[in-house]
mmCIF file of N, CA and C in Angstrom:
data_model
loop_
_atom_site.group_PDB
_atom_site.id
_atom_site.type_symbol
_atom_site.label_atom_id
_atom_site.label_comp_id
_atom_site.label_asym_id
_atom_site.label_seq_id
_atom_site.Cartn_x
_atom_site.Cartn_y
_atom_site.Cartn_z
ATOM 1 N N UNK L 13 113.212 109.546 163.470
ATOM 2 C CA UNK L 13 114.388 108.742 163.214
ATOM 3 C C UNK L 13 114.002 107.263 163.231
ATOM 4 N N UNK L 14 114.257 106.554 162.161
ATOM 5 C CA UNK L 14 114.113 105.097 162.023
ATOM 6 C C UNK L 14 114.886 104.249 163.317
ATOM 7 N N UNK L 15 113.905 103.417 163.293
ATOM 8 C CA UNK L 15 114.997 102.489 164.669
ATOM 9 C C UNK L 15 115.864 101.765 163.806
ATOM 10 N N UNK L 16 117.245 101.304 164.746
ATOM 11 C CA UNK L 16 118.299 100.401 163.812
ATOM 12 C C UNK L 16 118.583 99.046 164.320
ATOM 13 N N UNK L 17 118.472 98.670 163.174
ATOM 14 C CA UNK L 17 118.719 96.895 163.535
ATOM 15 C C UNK L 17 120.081 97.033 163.104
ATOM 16 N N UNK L 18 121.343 95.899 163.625
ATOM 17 C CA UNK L 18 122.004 95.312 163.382
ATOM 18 C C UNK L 18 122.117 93.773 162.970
ATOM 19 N N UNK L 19 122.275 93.054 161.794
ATOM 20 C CA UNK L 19 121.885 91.820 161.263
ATOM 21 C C UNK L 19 123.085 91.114 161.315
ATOM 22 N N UNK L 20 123.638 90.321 162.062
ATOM 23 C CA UNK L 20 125.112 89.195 162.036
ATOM 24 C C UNK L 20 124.823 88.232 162.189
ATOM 25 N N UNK L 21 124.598 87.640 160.667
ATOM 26 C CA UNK L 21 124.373 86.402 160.484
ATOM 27 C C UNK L 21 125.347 85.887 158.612
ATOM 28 N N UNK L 22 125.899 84.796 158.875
ATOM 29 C CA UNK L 22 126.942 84.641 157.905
ATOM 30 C C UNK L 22 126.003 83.950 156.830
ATOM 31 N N UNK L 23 124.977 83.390 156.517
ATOM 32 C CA UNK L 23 124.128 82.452 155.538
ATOM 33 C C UNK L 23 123.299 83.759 154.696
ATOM 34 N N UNK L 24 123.839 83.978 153.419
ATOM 35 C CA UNK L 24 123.371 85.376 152.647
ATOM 36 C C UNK L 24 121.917 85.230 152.499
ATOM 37 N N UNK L 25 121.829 84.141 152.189
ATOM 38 C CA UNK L 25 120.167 83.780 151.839
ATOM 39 C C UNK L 25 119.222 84.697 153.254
ATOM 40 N N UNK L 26 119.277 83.917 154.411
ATOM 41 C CA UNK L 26 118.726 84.688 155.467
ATOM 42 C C UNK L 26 119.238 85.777 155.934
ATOM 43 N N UNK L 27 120.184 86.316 155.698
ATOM 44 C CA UNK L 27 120.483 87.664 155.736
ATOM 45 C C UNK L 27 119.864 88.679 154.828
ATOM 46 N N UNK L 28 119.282 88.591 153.657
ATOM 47 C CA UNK L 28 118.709 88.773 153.001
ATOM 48 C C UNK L 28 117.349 88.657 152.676
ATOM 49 N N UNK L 29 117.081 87.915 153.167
ATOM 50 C CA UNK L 29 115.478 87.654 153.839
ATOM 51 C C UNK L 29 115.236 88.855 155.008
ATOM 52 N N UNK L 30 115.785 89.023 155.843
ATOM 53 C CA UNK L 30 115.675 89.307 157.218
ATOM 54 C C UNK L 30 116.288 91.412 157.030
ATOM 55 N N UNK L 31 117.293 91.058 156.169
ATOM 56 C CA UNK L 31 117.499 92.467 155.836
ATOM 57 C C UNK L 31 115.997 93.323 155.117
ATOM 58 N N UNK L 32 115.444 92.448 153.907
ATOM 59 C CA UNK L 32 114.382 93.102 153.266
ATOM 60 C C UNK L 32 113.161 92.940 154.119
ATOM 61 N N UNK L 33 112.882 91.838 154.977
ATOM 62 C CA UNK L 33 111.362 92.217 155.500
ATOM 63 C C UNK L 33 111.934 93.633 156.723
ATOM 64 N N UNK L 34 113.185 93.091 157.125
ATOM 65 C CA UNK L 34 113.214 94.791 158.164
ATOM 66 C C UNK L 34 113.393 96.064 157.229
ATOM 67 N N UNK L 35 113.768 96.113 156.386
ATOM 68 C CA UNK L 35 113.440 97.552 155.400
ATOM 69 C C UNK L 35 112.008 97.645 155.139
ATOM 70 N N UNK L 36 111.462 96.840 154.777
ATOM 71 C CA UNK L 36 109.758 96.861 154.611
ATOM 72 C C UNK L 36 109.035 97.356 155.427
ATOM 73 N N UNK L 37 109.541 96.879 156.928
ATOM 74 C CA UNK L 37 109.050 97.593 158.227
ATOM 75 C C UNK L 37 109.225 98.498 158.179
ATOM 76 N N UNK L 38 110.592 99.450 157.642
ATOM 77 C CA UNK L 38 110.835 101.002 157.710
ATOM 78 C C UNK L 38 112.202 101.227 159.125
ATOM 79 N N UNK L 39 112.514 99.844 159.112
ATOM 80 C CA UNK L 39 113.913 99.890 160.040
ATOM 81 C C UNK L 39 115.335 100.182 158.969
ATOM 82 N N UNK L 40 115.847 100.577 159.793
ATOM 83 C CA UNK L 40 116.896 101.473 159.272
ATOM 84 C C UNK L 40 117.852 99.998 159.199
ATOM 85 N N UNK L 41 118.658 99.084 158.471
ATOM 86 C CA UNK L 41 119.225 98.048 158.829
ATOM 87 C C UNK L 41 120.433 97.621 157.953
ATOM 88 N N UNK L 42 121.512 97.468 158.732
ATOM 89 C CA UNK L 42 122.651 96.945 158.609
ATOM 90 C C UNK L 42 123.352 95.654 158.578
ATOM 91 N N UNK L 43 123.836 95.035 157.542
ATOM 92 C CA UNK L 43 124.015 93.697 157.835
ATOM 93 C C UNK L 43 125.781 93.323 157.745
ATOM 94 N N UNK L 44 126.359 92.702 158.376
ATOM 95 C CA UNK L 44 127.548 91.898 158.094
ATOM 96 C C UNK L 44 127.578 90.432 158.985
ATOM 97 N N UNK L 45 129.072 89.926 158.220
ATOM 98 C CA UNK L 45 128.666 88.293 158.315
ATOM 99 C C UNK L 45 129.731 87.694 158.566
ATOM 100 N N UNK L 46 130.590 88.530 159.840
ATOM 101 C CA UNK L 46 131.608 88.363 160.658
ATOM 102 C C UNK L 46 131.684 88.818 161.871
ATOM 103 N N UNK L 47 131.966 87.962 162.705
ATOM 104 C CA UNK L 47 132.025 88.465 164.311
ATOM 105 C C UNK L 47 133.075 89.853 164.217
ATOM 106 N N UNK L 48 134.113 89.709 163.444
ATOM 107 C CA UNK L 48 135.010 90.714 163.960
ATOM 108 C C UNK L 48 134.824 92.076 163.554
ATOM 109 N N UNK L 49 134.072 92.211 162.511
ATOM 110 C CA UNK L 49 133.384 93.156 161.729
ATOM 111 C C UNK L 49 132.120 93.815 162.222
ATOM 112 N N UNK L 50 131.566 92.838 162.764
ATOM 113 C CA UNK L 50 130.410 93.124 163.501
ATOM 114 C C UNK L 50 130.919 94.062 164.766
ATOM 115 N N UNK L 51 131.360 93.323 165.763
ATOM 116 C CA UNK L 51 132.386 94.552 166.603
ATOM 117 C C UNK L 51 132.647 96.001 166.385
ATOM 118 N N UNK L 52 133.283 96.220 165.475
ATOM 119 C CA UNK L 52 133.323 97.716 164.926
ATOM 120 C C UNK L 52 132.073 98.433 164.415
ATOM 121 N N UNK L 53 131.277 97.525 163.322
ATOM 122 C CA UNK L 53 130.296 98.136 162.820
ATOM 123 C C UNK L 53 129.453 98.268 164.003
ATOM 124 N N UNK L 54 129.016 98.012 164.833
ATOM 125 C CA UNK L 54 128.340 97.884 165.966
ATOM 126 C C UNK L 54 128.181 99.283 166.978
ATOM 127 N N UNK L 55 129.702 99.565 167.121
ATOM 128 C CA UNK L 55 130.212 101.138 167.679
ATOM 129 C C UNK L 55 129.920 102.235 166.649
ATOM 130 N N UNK L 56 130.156 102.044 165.343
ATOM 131 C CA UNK L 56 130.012 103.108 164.333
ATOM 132 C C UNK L 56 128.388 103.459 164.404
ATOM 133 N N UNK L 57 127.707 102.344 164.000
ATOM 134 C CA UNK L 57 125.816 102.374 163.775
ATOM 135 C C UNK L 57 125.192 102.840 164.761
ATOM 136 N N UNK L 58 125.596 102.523 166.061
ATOM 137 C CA UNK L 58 124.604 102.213 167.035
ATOM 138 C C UNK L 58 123.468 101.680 166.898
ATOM 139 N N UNK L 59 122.909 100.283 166.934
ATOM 140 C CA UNK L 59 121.687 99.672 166.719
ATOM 141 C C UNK L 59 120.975 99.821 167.874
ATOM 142 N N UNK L 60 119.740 99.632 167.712
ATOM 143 C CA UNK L 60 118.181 99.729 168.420
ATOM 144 C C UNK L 60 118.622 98.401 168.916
ATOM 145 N N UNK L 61 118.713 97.532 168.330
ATOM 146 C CA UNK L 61 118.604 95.750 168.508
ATOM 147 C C UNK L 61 119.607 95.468 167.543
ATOM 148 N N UNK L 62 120.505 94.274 167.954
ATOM 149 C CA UNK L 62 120.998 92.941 167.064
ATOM 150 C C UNK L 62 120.388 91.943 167.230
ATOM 151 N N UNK L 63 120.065 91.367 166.080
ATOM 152 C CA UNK L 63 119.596 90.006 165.528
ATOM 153 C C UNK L 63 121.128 89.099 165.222
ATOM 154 N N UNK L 64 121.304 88.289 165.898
ATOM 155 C CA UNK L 64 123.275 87.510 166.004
ATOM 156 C C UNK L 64 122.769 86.372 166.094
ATOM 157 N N UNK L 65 123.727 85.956 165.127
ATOM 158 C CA UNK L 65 123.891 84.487 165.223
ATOM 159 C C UNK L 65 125.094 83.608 165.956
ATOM 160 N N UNK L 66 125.631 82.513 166.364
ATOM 161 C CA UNK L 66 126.340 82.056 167.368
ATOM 162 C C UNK L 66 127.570 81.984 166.534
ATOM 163 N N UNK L 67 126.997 81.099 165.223
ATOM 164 C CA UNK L 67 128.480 80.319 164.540
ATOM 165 C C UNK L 67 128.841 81.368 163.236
ATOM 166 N N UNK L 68 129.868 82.083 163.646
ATOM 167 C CA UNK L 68 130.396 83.156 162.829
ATOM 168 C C UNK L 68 132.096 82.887 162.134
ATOM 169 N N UNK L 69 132.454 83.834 161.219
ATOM 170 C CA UNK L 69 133.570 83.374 161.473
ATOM 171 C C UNK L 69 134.304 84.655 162.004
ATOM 172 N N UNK L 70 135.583 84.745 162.411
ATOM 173 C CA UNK L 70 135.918 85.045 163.487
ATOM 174 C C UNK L 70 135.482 85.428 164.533
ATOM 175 N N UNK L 71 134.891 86.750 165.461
ATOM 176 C CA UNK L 71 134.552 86.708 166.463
ATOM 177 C C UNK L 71 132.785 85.484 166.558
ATOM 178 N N UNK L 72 132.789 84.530 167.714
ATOM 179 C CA UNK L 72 131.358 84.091 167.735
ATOM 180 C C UNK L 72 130.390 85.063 168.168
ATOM 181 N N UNK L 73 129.202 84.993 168.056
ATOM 182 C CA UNK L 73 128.190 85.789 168.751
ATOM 183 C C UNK L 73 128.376 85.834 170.570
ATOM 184 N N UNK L 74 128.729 84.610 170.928
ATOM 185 C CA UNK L 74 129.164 84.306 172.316
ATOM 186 C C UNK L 74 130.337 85.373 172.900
ATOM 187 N N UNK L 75 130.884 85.448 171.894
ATOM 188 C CA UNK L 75 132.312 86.380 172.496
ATOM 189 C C UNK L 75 131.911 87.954 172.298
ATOM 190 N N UNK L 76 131.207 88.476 170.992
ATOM 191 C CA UNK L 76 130.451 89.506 170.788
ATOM 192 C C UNK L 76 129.628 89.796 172.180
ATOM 193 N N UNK L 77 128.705 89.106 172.222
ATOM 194 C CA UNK L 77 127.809 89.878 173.555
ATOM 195 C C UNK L 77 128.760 90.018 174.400
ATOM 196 N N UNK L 78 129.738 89.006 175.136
ATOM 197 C CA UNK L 78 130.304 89.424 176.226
ATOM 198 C C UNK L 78 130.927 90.557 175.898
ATOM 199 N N UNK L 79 131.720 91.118 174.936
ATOM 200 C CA UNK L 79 132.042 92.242 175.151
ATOM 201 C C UNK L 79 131.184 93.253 174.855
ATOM 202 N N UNK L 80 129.977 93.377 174.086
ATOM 203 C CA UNK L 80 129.308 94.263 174.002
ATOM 204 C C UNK L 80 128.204 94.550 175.224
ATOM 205 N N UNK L 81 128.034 93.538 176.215
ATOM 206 C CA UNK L 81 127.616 93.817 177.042
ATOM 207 C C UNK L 81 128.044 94.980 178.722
ATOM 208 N N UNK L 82 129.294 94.975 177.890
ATOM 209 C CA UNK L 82 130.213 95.836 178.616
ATOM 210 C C UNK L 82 130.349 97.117 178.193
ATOM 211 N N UNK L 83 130.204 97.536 176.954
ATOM 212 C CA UNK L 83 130.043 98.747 176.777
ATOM 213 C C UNK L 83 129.229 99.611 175.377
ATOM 214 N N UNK L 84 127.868 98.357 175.252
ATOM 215 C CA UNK L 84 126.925 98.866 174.277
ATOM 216 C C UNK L 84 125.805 98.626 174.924
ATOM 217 N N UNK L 85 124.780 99.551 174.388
ATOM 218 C CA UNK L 85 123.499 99.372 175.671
ATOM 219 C C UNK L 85 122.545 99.315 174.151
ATOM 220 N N UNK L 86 122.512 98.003 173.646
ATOM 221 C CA UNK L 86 121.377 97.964 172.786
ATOM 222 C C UNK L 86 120.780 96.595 173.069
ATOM 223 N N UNK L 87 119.846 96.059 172.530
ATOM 224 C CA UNK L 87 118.967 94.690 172.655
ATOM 225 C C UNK L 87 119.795 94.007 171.763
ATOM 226 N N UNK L 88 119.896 92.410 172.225
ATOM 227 C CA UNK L 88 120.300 91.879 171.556
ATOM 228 C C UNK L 88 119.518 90.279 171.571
ATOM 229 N N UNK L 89 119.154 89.538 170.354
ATOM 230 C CA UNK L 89 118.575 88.471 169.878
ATOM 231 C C UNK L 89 119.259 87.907 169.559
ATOM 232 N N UNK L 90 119.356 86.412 170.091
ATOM 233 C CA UNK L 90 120.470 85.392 169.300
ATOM 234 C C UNK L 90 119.358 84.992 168.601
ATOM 235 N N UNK L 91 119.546 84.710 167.227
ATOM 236 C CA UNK L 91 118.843 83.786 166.008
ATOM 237 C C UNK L 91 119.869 83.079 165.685
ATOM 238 N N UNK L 92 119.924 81.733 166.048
ATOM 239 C CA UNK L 92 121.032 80.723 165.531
ATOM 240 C C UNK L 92 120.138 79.563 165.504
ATOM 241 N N UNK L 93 121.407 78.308 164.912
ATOM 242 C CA UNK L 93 120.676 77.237 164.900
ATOM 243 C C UNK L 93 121.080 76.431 166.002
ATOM 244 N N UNK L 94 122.489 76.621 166.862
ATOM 245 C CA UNK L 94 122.049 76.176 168.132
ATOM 246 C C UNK L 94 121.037 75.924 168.681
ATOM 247 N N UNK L 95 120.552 74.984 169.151
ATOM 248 C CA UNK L 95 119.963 75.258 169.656
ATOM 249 C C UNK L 95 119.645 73.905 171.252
ATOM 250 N N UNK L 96 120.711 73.501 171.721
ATOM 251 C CA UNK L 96 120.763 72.983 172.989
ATOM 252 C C UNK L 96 120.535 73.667 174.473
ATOM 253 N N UNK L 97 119.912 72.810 175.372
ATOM 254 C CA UNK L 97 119.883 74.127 176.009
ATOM 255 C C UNK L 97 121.141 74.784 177.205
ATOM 256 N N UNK L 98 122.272 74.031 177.187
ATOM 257 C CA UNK L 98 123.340 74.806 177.504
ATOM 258 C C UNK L 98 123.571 75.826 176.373
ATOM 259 N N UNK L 99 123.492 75.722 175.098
ATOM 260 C CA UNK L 99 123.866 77.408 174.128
ATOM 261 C C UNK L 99 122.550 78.723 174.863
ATOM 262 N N UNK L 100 121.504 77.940 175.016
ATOM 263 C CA UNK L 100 120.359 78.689 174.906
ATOM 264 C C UNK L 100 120.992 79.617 176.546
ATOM 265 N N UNK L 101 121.044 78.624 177.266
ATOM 266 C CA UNK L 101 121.359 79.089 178.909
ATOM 267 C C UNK L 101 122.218 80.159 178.867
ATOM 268 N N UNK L 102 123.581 79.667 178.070
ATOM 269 C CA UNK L 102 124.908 80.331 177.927
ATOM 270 C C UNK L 102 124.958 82.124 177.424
ATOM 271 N N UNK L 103 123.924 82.081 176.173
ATOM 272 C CA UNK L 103 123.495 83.238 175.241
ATOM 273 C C UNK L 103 122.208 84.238 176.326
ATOM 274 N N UNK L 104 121.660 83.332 177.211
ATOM 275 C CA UNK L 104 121.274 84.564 177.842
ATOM 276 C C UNK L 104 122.296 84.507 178.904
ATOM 277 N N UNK L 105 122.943 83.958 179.831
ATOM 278 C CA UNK L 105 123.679 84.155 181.375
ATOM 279 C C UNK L 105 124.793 85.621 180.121
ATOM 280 N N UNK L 106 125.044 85.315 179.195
ATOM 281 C CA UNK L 106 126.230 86.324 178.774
ATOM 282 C C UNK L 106 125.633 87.832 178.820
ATOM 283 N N UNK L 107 123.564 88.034 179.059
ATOM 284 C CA UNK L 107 123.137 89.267 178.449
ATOM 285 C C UNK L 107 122.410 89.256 177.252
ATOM 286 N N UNK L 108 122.204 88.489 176.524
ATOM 287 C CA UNK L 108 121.571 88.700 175.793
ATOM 288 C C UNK L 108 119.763 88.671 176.135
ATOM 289 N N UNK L 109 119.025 89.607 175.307
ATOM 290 C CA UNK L 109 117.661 89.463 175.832
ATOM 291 C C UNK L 109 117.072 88.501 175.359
ATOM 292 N N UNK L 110 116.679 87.619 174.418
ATOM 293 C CA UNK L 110 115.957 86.531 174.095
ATOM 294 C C UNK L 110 116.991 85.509 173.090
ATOM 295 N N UNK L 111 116.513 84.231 172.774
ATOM 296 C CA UNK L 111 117.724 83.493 172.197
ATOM 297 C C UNK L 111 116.358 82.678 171.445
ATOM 298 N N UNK L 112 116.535 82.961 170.091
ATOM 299 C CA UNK L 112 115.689 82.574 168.443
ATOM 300 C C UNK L 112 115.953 81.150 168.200
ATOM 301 N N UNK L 113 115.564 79.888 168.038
ATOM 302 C CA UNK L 113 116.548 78.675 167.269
ATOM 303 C C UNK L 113 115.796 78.662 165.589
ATOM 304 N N UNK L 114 117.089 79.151 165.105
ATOM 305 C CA UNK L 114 116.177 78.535 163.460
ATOM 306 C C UNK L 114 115.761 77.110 163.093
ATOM 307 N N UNK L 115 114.510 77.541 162.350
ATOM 308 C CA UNK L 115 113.697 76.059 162.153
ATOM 309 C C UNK L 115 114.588 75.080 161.348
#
């Protein structure tokens, strides 16, 4: 069974980047480019890992982990462009395992 990424990030260009090198790898991968969407799709897929970004539109990545940290047990990567280090602090104290800043 392929491992599954989950991809929530709203900029198509890098969603698309990031969707095809993880198919290349042979990851099984899902993308949408809304917090609130992400939420649901999230329970349906079950991902290995999310790759999330902060600034979404409706739900943020910030509000996502907190609730998914409550009742999804997958890895999760912030890749955003935040990148201060109260967001950085904030994105792990919420659970998340590592926090990405795009270049």
């Amino acid at each position: 069974m392929k491992q599954r990424v989950l991809v929530v990030e709203d900029d198509p260009v890098l969603t698309r980047v990031l969707n095809d090198n993880l198919s290349f790898e042979g990851f099984e991968v899902q993308c949408v480019s809304d917090g609130n969407e992400a939420a649901t799709v999230a329970r349906a897929f079950g991902p290995d890992l999310v790759l999330l970004d902060v600034n979404l539109p409706g739900k943020s990545g910030f509000e996502l982990v907190e609730g998914w940290r409550q009742n999804l047990r997958t890895s999760i990567i912030f890749l955003t462009a935040k990148g201060q280090k109260v967001d950085k602090l904030r994105g792990l104290k919420l659970g998340a395992d590592d926090y990405v800043t795009k270049p």
